PDB file of C-alpha atoms in Angstrom:
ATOM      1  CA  UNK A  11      90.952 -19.956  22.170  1.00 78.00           C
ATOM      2  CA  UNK A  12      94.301 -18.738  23.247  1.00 85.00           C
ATOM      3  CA  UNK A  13      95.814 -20.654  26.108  1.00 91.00           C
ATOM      4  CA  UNK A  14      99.619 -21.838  27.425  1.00 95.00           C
ATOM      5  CA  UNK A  15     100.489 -25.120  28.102  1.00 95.00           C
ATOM      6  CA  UNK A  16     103.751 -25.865  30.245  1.00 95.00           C
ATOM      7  CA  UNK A  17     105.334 -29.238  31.469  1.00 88.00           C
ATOM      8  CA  UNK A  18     103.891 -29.978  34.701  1.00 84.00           C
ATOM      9  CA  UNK A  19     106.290 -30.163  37.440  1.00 85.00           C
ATOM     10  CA  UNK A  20     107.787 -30.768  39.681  1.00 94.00           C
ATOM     11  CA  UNK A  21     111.184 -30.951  38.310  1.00 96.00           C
ATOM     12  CA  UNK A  22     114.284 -31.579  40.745  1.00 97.00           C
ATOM     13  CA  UNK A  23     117.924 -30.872  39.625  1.00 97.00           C
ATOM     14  CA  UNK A  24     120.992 -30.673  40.547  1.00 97.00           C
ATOM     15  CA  UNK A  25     123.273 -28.054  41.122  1.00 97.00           C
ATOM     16  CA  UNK A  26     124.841 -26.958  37.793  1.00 96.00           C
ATOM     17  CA  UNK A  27     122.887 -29.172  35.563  1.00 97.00           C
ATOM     18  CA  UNK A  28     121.156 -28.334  32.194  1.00 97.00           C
ATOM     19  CA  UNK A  29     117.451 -26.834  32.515  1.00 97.00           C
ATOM     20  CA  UNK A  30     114.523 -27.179  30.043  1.00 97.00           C
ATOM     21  CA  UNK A  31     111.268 -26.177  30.724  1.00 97.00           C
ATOM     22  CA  UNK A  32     108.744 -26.728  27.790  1.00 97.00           C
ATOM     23  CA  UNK A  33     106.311 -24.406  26.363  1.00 97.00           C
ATOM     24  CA  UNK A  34     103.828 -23.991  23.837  1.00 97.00           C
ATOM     25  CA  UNK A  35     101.047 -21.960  22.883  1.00 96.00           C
ATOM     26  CA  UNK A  36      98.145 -21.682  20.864  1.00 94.00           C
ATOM     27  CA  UNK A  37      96.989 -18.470  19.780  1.00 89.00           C
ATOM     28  CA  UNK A  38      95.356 -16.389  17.222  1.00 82.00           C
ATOM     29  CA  UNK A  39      97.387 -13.424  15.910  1.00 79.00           C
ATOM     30  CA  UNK A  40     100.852 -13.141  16.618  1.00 82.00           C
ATOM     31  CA  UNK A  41     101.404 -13.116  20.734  1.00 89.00           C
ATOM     32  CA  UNK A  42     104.245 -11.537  22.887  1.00 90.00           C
ATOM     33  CA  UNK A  43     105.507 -14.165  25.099  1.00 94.00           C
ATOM     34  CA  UNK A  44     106.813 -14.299  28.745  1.00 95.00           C
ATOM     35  CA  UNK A  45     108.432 -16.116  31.490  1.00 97.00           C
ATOM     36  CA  UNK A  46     107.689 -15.235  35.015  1.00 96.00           C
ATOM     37  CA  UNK A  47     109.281 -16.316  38.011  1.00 97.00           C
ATOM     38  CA  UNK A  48     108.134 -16.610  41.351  1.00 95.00           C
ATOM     39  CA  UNK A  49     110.461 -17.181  44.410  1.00 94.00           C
ATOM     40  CA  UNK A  50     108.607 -18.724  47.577  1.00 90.00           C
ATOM     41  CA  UNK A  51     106.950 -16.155  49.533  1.00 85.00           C
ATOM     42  CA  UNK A  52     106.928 -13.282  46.608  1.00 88.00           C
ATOM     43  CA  UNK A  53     104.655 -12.174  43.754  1.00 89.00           C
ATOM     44  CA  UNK A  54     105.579 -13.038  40.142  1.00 93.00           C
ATOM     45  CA  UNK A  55     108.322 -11.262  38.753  1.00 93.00           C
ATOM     46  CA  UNK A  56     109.323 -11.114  34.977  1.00 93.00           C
ATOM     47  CA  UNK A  57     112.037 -13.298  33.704  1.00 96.00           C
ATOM     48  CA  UNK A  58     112.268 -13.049  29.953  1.00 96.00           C
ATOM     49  CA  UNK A  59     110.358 -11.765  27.111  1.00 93.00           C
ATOM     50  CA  UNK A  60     109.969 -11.813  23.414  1.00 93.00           C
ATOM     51  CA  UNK A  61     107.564  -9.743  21.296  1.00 88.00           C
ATOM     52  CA  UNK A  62     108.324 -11.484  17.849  1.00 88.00           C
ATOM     53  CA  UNK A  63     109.245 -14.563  15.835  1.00 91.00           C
ATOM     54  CA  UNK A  64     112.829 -15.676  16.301  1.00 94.00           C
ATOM     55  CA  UNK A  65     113.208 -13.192  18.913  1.00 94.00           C
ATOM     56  CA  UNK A  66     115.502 -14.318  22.232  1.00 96.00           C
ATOM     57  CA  UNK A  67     114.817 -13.191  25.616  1.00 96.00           C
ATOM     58  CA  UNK A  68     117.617 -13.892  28.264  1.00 97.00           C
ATOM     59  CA  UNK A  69     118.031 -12.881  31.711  1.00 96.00           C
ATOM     60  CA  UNK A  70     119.805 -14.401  34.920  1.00 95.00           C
ATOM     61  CA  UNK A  71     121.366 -16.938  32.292  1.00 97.00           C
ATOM     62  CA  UNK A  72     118.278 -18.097  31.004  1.00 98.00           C
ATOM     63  CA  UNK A  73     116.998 -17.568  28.054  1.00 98.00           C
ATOM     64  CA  UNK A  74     114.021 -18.785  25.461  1.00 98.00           C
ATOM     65  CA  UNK A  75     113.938 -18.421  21.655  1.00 97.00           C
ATOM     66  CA  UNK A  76     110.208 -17.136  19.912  1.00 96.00           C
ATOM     67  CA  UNK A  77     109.849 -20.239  17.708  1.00 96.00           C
ATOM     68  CA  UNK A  78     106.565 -19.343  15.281  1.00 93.00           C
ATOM     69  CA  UNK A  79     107.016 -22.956  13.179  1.00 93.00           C
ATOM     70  CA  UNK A  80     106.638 -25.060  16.681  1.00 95.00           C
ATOM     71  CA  UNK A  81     104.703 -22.308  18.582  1.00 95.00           C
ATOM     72  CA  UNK A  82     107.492 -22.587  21.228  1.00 97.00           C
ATOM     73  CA  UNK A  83     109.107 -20.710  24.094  1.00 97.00           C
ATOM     74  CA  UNK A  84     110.952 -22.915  25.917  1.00 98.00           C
ATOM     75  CA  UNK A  85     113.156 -21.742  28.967  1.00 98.00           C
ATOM     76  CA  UNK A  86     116.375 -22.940  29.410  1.00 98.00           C
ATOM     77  CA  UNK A  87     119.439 -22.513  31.926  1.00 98.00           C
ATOM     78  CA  UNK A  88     123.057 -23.814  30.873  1.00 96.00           C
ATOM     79  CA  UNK A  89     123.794 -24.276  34.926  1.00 96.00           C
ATOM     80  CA  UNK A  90     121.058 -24.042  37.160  1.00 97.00           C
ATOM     81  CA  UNK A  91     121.798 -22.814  41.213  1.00 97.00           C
ATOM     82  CA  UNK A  92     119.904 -23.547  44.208  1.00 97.00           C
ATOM     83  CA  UNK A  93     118.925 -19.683  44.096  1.00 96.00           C
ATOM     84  CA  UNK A  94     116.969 -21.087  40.721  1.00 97.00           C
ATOM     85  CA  UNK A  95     114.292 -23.172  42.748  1.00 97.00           C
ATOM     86  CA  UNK A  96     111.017 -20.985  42.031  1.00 97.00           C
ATOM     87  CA  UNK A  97     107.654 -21.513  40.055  1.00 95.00           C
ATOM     88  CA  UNK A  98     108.288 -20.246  36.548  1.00 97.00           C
ATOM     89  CA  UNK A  99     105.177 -19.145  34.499  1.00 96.00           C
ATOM     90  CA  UNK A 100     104.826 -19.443  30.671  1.00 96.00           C
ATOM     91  CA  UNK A 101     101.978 -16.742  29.183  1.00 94.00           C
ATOM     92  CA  UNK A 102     100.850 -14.655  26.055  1.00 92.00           C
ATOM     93  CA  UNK A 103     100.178 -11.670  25.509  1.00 88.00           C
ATOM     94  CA  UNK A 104      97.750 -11.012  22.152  1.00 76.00           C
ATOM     95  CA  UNK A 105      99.730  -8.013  20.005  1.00 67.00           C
ATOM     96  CA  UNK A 106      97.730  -5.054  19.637  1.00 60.00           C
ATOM     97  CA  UNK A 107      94.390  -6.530  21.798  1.00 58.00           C
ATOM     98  CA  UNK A 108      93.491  -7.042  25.511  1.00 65.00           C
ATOM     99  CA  UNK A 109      95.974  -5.748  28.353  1.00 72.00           C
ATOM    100  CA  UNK A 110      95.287  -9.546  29.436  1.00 81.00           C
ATOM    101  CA  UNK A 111      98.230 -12.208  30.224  1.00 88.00           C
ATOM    102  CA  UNK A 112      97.003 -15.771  29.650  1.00 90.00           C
ATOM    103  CA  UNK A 113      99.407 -17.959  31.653  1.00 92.00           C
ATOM    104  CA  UNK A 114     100.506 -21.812  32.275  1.00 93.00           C
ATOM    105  CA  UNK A 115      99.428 -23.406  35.227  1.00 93.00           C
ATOM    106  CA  UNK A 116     103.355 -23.219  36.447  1.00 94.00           C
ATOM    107  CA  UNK A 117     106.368 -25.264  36.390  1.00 96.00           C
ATOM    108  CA  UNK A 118     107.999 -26.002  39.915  1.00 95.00           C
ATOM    109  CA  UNK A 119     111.395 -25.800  40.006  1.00 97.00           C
ATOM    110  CA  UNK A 120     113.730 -27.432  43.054  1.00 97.00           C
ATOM    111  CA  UNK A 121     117.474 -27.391  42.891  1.00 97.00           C
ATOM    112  CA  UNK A 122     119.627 -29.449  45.538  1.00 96.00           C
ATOM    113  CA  UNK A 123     123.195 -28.669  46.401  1.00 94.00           C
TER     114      UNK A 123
ATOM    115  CA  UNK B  14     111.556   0.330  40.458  1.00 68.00           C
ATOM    116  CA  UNK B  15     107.459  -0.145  39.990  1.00 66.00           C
ATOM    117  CA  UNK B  16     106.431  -1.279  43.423  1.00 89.00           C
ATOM    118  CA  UNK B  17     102.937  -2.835  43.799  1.00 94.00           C
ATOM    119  CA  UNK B  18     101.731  -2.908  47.021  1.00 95.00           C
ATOM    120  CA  UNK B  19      98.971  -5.264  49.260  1.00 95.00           C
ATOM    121  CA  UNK B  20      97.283  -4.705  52.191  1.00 90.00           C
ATOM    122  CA  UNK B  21      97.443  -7.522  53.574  1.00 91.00           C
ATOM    123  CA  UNK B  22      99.757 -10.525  53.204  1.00 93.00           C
ATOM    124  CA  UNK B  23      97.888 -13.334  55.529  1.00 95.00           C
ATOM    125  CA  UNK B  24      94.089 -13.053  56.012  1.00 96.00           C
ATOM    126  CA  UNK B  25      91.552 -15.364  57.683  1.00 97.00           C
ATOM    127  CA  UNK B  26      87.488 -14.292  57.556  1.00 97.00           C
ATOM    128  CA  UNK B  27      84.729 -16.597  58.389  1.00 97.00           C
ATOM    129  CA  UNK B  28      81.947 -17.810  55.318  1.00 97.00           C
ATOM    130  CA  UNK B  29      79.911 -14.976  54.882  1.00 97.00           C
ATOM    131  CA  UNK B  30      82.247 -11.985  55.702  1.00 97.00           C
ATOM    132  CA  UNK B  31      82.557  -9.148  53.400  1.00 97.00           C
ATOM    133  CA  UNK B  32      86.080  -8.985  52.735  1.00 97.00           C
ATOM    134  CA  UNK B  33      88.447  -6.109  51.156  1.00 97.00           C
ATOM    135  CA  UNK B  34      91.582  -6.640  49.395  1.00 97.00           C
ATOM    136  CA  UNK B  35      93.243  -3.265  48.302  1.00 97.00           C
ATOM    137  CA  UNK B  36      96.004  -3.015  45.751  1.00 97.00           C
ATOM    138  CA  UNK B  37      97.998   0.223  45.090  1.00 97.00           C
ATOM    139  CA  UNK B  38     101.099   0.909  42.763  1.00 96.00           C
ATOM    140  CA  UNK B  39     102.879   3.982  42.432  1.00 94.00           C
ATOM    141  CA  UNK B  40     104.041   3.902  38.890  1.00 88.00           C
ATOM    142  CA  UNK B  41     101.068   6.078  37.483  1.00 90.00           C
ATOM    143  CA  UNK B  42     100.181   2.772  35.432  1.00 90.00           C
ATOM    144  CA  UNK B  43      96.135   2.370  33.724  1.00 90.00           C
ATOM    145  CA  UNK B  44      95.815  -1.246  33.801  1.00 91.00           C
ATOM    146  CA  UNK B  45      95.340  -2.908  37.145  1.00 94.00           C
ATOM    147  CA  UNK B  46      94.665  -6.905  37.421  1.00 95.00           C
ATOM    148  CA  UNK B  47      93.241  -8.717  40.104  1.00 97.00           C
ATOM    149  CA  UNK B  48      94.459 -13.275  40.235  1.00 96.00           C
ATOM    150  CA  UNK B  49      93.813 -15.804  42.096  1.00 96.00           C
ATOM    151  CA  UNK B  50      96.388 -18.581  42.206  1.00 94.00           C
ATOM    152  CA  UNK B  51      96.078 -21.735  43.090  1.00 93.00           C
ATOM    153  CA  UNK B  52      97.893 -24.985  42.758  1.00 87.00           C
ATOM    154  CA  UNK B  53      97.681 -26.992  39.389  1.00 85.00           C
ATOM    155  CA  UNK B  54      95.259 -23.986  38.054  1.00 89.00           C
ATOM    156  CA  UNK B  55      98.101 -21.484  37.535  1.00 89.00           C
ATOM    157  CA  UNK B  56      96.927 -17.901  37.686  1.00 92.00           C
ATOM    158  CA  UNK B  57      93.684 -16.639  36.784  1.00 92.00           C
ATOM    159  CA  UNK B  58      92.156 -13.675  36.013  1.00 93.00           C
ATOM    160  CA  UNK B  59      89.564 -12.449  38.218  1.00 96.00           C
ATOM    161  CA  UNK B  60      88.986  -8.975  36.765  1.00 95.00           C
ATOM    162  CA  UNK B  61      91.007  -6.049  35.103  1.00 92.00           C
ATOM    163  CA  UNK B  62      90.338  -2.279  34.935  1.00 93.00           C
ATOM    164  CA  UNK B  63      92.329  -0.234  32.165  1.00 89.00           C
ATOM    165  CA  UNK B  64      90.942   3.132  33.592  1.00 89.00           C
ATOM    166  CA  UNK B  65      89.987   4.406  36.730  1.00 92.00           C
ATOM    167  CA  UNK B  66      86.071   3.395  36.965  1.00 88.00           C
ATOM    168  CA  UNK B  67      86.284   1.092  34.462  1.00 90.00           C
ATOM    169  CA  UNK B  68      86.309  -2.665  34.956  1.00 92.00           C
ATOM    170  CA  UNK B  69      86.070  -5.460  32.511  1.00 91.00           C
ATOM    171  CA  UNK B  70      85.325  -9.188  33.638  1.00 93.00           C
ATOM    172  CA  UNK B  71      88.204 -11.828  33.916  1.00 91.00           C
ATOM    173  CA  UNK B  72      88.029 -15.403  33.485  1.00 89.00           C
ATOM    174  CA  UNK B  73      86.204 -16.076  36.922  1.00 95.00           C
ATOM    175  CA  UNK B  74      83.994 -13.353  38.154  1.00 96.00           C
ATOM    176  CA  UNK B  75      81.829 -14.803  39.768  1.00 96.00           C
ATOM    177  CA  UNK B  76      81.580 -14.066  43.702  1.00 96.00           C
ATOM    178  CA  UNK B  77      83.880 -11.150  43.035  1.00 97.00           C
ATOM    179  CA  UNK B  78      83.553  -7.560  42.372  1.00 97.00           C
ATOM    180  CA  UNK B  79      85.712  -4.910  42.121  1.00 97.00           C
ATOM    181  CA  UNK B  80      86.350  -0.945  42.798  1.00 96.00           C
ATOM    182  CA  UNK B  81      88.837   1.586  41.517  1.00 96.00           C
ATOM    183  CA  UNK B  82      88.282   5.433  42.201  1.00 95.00           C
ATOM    184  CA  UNK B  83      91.533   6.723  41.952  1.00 95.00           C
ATOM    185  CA  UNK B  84      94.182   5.590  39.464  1.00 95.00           C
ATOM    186  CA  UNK B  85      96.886   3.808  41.603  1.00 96.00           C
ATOM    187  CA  UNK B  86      94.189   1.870  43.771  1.00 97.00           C
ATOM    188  CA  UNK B  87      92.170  -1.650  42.790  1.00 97.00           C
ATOM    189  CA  UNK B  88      90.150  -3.173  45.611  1.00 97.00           C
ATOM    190  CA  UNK B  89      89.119  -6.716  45.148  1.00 98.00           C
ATOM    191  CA  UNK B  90      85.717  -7.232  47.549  1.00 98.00           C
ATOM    192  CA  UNK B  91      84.373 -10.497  48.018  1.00 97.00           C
ATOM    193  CA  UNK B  92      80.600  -9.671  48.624  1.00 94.00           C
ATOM    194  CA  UNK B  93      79.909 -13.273  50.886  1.00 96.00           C
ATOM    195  CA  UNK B  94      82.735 -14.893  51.466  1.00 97.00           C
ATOM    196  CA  UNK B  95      82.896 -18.824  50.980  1.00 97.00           C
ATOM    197  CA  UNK B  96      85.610 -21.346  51.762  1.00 97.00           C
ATOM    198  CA  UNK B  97      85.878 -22.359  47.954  1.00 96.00           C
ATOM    199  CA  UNK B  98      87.668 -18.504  47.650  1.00 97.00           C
ATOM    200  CA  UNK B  99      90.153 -19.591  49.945  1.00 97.00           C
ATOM    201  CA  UNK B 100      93.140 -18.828  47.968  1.00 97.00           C
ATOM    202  CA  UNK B 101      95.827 -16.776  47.064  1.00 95.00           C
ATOM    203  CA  UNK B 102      95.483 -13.137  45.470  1.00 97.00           C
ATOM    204  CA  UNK B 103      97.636 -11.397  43.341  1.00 96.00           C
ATOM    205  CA  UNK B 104      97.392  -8.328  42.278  1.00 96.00           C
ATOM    206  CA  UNK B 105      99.357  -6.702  39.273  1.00 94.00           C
ATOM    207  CA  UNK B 106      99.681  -3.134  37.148  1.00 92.00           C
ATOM    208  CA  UNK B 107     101.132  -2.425  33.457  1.00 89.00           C
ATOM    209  CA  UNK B 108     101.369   0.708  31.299  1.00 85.00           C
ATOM    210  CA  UNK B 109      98.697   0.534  28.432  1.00 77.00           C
ATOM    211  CA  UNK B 110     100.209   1.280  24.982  1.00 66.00           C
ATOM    212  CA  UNK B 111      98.945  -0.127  21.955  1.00 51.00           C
ATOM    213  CA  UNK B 112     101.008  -2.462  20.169  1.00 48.00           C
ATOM    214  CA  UNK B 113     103.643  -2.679  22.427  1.00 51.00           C
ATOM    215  CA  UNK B 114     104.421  -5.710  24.901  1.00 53.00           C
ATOM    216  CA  UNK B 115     104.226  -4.036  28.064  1.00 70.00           C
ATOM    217  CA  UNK B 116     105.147  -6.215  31.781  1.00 83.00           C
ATOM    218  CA  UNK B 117     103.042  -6.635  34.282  1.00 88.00           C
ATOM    219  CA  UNK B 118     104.452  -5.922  37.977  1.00 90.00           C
ATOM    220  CA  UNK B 119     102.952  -8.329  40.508  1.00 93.00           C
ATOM    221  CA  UNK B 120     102.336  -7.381  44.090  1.00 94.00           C
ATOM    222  CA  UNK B 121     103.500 -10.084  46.770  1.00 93.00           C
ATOM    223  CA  UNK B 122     100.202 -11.284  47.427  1.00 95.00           C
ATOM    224  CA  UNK B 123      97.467 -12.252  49.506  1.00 96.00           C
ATOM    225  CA  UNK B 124      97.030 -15.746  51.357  1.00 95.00           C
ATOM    226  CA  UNK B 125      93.248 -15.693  52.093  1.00 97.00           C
ATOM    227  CA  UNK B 126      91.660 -18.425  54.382  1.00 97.00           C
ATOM    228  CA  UNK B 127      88.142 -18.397  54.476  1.00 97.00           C
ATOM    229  CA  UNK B 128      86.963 -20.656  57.868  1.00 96.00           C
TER     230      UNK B 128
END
C-alpha cells in the first residue's frame, strides 16, 4: 500500500543550526509530495511541494528535493529560528487518483534561543 | 486567501452524546476532508466528499458519519459518542482537477473531549 514514513521526533535544535528531517515513501505510481507545517494552536498549513522526480520545493528557507532512486523528500533548513518549532508532516498524493493525502505520523520540531 | 472555518475550537460532550462538528470554506472548493489527529498516529482520514452529497469512506469510519448539502459545508456527526473519539478534528478543502497536485487548506481544528 502507499504510506509515509518520517523520523520520529522529537528533535531539539539550536538557534541557527542545520535541519534534516527524513522522509520516505512507498507508493505505487508516481506521487506528488508535501510538507506541512503546523504551528501550536493552528491547523496544518502547506510548506513545500513537488509534483515530479528531481523536482525542489522551497519555502521559508526550507526546501526538499523529489528523489525517485531513494523514494525521498527530505526537508531541510540551512538556519533554523525559534519561529521554526512546529510539527512538520511528510504525505503523498497518488498522480491522477484519489483527492486523498496519506501523511507521516509527524516530526516535532523545538528550537531554543 | 482560502479560509476554512470550524465551529468550534474546544468541545467537551459526555459518552453517548450526539455530537456535530461543522466545517465550511469559502473558496468554492469540491473536495472536503474530515481527520482526526492524534499523537504518534499522525493524521487520519475519517471520510472525504468530492461533491456535495457524495461521501466516500476514509481510513477509520467507523463511529463516524458524515453530511454535506451544500458545497462549502462538511459536518462530521458522531452518532454515540465514546471517550476513545476523544481527539482532535481537522477539517480540510482542495480544488479537484485531474492530474494536477492540488493543496489542501486545513481548518484550525477541533479539540474534542468526550467525559
Amino acid at each position: 500500500g502507499n504510506s509515509v514514513t518520517q523520523m520520529e521526533g522529537p528533535v531539539t535544535l539550536s538557534e541557527e543550526a542545520f535541519l534534516t528531517i527524513n522522509c520516505t515513501y512507498t507508493a505505487t505510481g508516481y506521487p506528488s509530495l508535501f510538507w506541512y507545517v503546523q504551528y501550536p494552536g493552528e491547523g496544518l498549513q502547506l510548506l513545500l511541494k513537488a509534483t515530479k522526480a528531481d523536482d525542489k520545493g522551497s519555502n521559508k528557507g526550507f526546501e526538499a528535493t523529489y528523489r525517485k532512486e531513494t523514494t525521498s523528500f527530505h526537508l531541510e533548513k540551512g538556519s533554523v529560528q525559534v519561529s521554526d518549532s512546529a510539527v512538520y508532516f511528510c504525505a503523498l498524493r497518488l498522480q491522477g487518483g484519489s483527492e486523498k493525502l496519506v501523511f507521516g505520523k509527524g516530526t516535532k520540531l523545538t528550537v531554543n534561543p | 486567501d482560502v479560509k476554512v472555518t470550524q465551529s468550534s475550537r474546544y468541545l467537551v460532550k459526555r459518552t453517548g452524546e450526539k455530537v456535530f462538528l461543522e466545517c465550511v470554506q469559502d473558496m468554492d472548493h469540491e473536495n472536503m476532508f474530515w481527520y482526526r489527529q492524534d499523537p504518534g498516529l499522525g493524521l487520519r482520514l475519517i471520510y472525504f466528499s468530492y461533491d456535495v452529497k457524495m461521501k466516500e469512506k476514509g481510513d477509520i469510519p467507523e463511529g463516524y458519519s458524515v453530511s454535506r448539502e451544500k458545497k462549502e459545508r462538511f459536518s462530521l456527526i458522531l452518532e454515540s459518542a465514546s471517550t476513545n473519539q476523544t481527539s482532535m478534528y481537522l477539517c480540510a478543502s482542495s480544488s479537484a482537477g485531474a492530474g494536477v497536485a492540488d493543496t489542501q487548506y486545513f481548518g484550525p481544528g477541533t479539540r474534542l473531549t468526550v467525559l
